[in-house]
mmCIF file of C-alpha atoms in Angstrom:
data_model
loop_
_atom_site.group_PDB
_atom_site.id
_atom_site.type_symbol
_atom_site.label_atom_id
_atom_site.label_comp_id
_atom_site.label_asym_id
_atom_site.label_seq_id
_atom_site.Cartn_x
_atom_site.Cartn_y
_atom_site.Cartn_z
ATOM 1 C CA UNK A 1 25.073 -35.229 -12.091
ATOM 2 C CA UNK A 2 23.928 -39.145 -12.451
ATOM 3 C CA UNK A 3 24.175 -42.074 -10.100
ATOM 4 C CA UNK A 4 27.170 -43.965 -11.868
ATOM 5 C CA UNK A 5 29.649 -46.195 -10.473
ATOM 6 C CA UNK A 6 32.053 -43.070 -9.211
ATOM 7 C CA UNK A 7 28.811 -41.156 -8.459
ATOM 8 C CA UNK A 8 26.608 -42.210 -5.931
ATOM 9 C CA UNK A 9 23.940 -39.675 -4.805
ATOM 10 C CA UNK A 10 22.319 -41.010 -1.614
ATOM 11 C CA UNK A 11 24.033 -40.619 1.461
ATOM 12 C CA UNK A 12 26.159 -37.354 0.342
ATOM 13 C CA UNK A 13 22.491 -35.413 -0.777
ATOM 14 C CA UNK A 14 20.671 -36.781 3.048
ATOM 15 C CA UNK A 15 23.893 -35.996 5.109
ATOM 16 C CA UNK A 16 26.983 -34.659 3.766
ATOM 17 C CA UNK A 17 29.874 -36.093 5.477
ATOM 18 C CA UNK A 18 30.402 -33.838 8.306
ATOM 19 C CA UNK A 19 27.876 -31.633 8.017
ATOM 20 C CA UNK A 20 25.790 -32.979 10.624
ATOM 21 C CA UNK A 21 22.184 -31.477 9.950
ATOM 22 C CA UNK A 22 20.189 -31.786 12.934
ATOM 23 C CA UNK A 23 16.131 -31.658 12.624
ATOM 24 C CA UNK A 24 15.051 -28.044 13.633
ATOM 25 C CA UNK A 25 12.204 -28.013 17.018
ATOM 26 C CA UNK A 26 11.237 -24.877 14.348
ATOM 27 C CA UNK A 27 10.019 -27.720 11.888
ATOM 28 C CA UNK A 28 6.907 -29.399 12.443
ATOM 29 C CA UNK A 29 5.976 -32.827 10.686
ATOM 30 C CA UNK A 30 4.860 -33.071 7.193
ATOM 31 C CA UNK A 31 1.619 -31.068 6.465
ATOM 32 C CA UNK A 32 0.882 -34.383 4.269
ATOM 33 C CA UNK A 33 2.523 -36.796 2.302
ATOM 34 C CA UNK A 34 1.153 -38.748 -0.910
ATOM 35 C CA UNK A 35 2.207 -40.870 -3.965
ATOM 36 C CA UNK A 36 1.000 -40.564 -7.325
ATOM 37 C CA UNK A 37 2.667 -43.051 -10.078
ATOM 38 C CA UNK A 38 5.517 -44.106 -8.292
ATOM 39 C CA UNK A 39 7.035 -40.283 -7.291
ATOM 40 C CA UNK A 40 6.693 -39.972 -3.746
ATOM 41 C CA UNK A 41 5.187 -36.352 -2.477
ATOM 42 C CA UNK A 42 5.993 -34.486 1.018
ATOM 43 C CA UNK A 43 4.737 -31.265 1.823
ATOM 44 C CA UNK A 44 5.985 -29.078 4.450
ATOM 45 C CA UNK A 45 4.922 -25.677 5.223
ATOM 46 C CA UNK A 46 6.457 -23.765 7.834
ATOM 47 C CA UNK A 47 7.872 -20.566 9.631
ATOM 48 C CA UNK A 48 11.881 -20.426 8.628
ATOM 49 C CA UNK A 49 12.135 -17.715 10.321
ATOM 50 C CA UNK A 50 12.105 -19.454 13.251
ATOM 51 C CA UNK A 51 11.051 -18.166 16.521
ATOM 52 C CA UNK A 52 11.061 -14.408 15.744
ATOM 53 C CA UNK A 53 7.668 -13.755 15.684
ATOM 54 C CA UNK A 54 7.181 -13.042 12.114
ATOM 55 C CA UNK A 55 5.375 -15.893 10.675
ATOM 56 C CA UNK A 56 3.422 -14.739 7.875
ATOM 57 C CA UNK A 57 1.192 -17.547 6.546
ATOM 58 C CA UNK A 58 -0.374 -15.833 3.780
ATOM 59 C CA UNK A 59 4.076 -15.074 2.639
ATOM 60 C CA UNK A 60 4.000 -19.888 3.521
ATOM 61 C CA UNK A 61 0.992 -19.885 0.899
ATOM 62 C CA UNK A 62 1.980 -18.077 -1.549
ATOM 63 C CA UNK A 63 5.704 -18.935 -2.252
ATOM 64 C CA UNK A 64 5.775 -22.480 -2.880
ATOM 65 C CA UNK A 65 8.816 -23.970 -3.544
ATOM 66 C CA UNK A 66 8.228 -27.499 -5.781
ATOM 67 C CA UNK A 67 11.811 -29.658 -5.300
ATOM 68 C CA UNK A 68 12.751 -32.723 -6.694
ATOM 69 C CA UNK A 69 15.019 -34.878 -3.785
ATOM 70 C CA UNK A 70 17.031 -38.106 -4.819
ATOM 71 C CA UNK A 71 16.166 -39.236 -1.557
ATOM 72 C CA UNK A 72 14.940 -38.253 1.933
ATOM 73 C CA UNK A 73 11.477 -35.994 1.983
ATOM 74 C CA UNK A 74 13.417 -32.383 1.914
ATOM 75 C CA UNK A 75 13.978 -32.049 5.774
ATOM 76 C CA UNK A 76 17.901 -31.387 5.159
ATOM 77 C CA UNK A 77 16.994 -28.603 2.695
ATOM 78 C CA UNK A 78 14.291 -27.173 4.720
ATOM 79 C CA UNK A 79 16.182 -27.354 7.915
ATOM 80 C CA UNK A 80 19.077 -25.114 6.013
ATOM 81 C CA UNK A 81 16.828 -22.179 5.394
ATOM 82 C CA UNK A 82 15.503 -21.741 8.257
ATOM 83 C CA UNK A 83 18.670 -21.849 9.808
ATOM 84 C CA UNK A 84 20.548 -19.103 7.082
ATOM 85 C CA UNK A 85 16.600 -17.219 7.744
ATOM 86 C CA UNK A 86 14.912 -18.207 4.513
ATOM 87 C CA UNK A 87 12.072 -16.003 4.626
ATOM 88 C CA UNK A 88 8.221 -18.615 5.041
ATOM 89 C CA UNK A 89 7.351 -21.312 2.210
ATOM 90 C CA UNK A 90 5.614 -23.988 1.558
ATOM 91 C CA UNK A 91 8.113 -26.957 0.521
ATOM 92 C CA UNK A 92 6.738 -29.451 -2.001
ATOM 93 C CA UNK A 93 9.500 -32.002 -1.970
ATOM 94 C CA UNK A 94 9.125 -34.494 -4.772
ATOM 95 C CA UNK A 95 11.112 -37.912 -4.525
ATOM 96 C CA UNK A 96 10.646 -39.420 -8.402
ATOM 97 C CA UNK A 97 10.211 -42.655 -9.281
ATOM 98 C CA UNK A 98 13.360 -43.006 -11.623
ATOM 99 C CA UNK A 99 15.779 -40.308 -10.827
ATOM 100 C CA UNK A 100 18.081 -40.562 -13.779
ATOM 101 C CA UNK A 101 15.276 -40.822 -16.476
ATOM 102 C CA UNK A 102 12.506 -38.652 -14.718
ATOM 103 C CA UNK A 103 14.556 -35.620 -14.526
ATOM 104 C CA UNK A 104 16.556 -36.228 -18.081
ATOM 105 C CA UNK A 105 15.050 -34.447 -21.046
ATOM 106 C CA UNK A 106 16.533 -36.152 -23.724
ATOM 107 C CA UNK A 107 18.462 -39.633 -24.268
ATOM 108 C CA UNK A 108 21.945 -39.448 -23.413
ATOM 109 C CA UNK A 109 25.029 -42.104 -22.633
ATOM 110 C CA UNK A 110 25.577 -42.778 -19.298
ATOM 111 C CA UNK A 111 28.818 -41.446 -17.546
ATOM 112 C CA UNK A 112 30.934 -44.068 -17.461
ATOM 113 C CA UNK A 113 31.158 -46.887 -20.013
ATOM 114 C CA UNK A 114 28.785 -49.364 -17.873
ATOM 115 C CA UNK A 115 26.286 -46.956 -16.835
ATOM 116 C CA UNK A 116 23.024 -47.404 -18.285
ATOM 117 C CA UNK A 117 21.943 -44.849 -20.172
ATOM 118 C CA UNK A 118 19.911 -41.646 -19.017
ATOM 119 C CA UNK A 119 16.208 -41.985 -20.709
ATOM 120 C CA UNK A 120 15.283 -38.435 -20.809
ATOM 121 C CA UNK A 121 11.754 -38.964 -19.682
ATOM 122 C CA UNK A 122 11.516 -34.833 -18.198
ATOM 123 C CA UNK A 123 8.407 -34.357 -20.314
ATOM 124 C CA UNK A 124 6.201 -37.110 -18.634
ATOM 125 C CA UNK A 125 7.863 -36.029 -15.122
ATOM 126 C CA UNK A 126 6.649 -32.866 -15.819
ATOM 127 C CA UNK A 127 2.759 -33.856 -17.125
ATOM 128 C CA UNK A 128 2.820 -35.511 -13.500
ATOM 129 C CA UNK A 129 3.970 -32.514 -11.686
ATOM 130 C CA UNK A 130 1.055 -30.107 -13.799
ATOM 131 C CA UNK A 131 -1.555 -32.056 -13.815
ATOM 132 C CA UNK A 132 -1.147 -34.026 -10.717
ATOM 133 C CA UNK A 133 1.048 -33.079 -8.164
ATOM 134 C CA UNK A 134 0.407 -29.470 -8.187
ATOM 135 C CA UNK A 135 -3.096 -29.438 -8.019
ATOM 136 C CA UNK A 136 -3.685 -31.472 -5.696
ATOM 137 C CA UNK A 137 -0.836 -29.473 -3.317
ATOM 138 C CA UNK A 138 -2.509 -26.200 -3.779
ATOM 139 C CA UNK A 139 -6.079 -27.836 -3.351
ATOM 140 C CA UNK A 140 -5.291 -29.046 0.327
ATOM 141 C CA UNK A 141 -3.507 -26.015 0.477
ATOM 142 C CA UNK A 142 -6.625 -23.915 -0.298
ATOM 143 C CA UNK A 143 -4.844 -22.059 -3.133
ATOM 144 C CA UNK A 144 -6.532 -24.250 -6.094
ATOM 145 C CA UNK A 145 -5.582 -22.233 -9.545
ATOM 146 C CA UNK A 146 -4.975 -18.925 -7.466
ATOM 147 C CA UNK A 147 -3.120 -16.082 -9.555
ATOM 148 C CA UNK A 148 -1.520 -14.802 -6.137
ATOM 149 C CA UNK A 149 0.873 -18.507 -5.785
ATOM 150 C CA UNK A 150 4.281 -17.563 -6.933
ATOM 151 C CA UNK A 151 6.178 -21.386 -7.782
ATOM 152 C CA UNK A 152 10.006 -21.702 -7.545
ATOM 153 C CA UNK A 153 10.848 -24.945 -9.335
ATOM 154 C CA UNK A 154 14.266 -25.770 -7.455
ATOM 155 C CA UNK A 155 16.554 -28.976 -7.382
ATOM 156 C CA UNK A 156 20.412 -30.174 -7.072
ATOM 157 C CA UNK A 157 21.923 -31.679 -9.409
ATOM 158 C CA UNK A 158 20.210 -33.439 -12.015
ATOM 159 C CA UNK A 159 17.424 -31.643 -10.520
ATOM 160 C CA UNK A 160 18.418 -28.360 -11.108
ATOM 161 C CA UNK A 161 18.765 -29.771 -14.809
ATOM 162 C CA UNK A 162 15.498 -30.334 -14.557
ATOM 163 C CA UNK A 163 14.082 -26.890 -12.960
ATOM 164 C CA UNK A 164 16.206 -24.959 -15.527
ATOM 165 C CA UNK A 165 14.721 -27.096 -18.261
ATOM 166 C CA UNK A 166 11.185 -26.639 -16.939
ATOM 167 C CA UNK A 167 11.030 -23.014 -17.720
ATOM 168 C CA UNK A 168 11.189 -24.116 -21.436
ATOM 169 C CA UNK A 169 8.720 -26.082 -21.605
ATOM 170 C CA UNK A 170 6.036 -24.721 -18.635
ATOM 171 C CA UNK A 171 4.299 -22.214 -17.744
ATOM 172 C CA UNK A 172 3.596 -23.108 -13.922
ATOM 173 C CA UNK A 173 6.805 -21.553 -12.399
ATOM 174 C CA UNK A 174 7.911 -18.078 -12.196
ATOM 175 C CA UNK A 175 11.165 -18.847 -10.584
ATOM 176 C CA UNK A 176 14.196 -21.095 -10.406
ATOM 177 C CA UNK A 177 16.816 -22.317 -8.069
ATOM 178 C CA UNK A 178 19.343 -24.654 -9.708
ATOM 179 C CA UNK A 179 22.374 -25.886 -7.130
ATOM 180 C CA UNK A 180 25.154 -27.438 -8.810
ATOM 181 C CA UNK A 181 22.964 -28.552 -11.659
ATOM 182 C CA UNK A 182 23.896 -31.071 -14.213
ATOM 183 C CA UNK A 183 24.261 -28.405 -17.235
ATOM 184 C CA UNK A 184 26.773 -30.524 -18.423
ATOM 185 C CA UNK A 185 24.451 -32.406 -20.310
ATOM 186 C CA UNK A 186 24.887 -32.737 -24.175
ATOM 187 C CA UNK A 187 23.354 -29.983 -25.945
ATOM 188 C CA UNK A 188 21.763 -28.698 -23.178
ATOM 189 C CA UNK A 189 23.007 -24.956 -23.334
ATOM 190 C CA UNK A 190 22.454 -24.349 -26.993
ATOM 191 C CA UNK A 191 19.071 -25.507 -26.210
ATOM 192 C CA UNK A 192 18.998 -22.696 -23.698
ATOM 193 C CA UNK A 193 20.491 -20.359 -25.526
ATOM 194 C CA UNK A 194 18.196 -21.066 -28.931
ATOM 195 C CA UNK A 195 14.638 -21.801 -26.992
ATOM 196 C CA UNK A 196 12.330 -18.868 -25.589
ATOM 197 C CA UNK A 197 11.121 -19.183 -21.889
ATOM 198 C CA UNK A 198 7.697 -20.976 -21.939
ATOM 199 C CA UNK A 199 6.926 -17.557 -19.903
ATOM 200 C CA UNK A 200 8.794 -14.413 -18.479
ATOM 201 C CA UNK A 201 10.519 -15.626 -15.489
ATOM 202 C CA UNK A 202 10.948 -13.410 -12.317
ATOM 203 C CA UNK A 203 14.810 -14.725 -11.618
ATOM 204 C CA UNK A 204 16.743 -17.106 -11.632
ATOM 205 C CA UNK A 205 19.440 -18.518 -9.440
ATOM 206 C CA UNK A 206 22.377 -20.921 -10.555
ATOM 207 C CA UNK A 207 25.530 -22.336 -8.576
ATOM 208 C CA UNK A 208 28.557 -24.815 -9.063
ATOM 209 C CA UNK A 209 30.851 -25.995 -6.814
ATOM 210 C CA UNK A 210 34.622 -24.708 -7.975
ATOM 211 C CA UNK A 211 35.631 -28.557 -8.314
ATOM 212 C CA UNK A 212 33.157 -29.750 -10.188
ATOM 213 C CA UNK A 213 34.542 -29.791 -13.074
ATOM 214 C CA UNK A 214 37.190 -31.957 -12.277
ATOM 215 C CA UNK A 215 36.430 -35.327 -12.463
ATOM 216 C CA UNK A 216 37.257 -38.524 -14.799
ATOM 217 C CA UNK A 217 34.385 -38.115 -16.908
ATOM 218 C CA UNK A 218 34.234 -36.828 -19.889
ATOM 219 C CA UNK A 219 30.167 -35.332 -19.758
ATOM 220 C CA UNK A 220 31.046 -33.696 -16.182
ATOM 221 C CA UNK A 221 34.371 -32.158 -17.299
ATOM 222 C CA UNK A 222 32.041 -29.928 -19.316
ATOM 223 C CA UNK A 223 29.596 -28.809 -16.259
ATOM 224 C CA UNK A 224 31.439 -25.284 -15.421
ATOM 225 C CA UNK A 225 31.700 -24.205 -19.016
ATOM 226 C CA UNK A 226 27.852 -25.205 -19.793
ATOM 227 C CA UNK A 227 26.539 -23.448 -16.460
ATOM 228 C CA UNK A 228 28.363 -20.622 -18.042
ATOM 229 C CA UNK A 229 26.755 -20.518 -21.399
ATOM 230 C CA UNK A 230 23.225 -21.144 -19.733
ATOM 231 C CA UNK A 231 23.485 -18.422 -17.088
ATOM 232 C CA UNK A 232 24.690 -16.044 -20.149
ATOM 233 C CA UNK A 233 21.599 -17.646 -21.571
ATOM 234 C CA UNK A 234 19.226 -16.416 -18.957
ATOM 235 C CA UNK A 235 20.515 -13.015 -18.789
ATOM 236 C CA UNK A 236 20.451 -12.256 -22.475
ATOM 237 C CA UNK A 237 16.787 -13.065 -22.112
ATOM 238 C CA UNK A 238 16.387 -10.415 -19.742
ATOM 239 C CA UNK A 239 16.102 -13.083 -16.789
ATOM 240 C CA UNK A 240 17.533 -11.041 -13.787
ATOM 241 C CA UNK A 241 20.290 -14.105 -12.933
ATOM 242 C CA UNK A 242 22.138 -15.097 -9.993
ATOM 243 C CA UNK A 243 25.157 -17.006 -10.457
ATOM 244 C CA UNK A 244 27.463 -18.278 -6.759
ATOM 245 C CA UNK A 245 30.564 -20.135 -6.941
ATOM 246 C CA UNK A 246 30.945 -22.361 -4.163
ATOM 247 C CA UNK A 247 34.333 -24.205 -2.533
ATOM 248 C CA UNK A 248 34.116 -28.007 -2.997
ATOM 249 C CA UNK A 249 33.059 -30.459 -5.161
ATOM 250 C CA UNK A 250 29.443 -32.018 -6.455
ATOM 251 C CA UNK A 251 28.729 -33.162 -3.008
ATOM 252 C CA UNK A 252 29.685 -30.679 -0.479
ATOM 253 C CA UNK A 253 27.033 -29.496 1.313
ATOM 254 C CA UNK A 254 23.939 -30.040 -1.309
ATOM 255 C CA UNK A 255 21.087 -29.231 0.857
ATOM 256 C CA UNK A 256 23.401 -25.961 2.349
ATOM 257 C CA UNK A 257 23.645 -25.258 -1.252
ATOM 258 C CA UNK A 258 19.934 -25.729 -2.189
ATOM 259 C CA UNK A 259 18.726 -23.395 0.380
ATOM 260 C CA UNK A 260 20.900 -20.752 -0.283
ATOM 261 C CA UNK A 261 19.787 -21.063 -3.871
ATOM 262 C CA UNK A 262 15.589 -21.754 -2.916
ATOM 263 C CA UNK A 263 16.507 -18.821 -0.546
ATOM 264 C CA UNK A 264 17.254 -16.359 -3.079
ATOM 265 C CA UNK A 265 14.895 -16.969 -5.361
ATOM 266 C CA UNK A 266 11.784 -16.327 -2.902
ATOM 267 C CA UNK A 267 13.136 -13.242 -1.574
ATOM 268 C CA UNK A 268 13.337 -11.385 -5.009
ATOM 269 C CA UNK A 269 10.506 -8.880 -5.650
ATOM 270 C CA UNK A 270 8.477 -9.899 -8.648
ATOM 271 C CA UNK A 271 9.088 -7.089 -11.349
ATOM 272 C CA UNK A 272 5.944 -5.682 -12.746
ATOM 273 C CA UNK A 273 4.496 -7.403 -15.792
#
């Protein structure tokens, strides 16, 4: 979903209303935090499992998880799985310049008649994210161009729109996790259905809230049936596919959603290729 004038993404995606996310003792500051051409970059790399005595740094290294956030520097989301027992990652969270046009991959009318338009700039958000963001996470992360790093490429709403495009048009990720993702978008699923994966992917996960669909907008009335057509998408590609429904509308608990979703997708065994 876009920022419009019934759509406002900032407080709901930091702190849904009663939700109350506390930060964890089990998190520890930022590993490191930098900006490159106006995105701002916060890396976090912890134990989720908490306490337990299982901390497996080489399992934080290797499964890094590379999230774009409308706001905030991914606390909320990483705070989630470790509570629900995510098992260790490294969190990349990536705050764009411009969410609306960073994360769009084409042009496309805003949602409501005075919304400015989306400006589909995906392709130069993702040039940014290869050949700057990444390596320089993985270089202070001593994993420069390592064969071993498996990358999720996760985000919420027009985030997960996004990740889900990504795997079209990239090679860097292996996995996605796309909460309540904006797969409304026009033309969006036939391009999924008619475009090969950039690479095989190892899974994917997809979710929608079971109200999202209802709404006084004609582009987000369409956002259960085009999740459907894109998850049908994934699987007829041989993409073993996750789909969860969950209760609520777009902004009931996003970063609950996002973890169960980032969750997932790091916890499936990578098939043999």
């Amino acid at each position: 979903m876009g920022r419009g004038r019934h759509d406002t993404l900032g407080a709901p995606v930091d702190d849904p209303a009663g939700a109350g996310f506390a930060r964890s003792a089990q998190v520890s500051i930022p590993l490191y935090m930098f900006n490159t051409e106006g995105a701002h970059v916060t890396v976090w790399r912890t134990n989720c499992l908490g306490g337990s005595g299982n901390h497996d740094a080489n399992n934080e290294l290797n499964h890094i998880v590379y999230l774009h956030v409308y706001d905030g520097d991914g606390l909320d989301v990483l705070s989630e799985c470790q509570r629900i027992g995510c098992p260790p990652f490294t969190l990349v969270a990536i705050k764009p310049a411009c969410w609306n046009d960073d994360l769009t991959p084409w042009e496309c009318p805003g949602l409501f008649a005075d919304d400015a338009p989306f400006a589909g700039h995906a392709q130069d958000q993702l040039h940014l994210l290869e050949e700057e963001i990444i390596p320089q996470v993985e270089r202070e992360c001593g994993k420069p161009n390592s064969p071993r790093i498996c990358r999720t490429v996760a985000g919420y709403s027009l985030a997960g729109l996004f990740a889900t495009w990504a795997s079209f048009n990239s090679s860097a990720f292996s996995r996605i996790a796309s909460a309540s993702g904006s797969l409304w978008y026009p033309d969006f699923a036939r391009f999924v259905t008619e475009a090969p994966l950039a690479r095989p992917i190892d899974c994917a996960y997809f979710s929608l809230g079971s109200k999202e669909a209802k709404t006084p907008s004609r582009l987000l009335r369409n956002v259960a049936t085009g999740t459907d057509e894109v998850v049908a998408a994934f699987r007829s590609k041989g993409v073993p596919t996750q789909f969860e429904s969950n209760p609520g509308n777009h902004f009931k608990e996003p970063a609950l959603r996002m973890a169960r979703g980032i969750a997932w997708a790091i916890s499936q065994q990578a098939p043999n290729r």
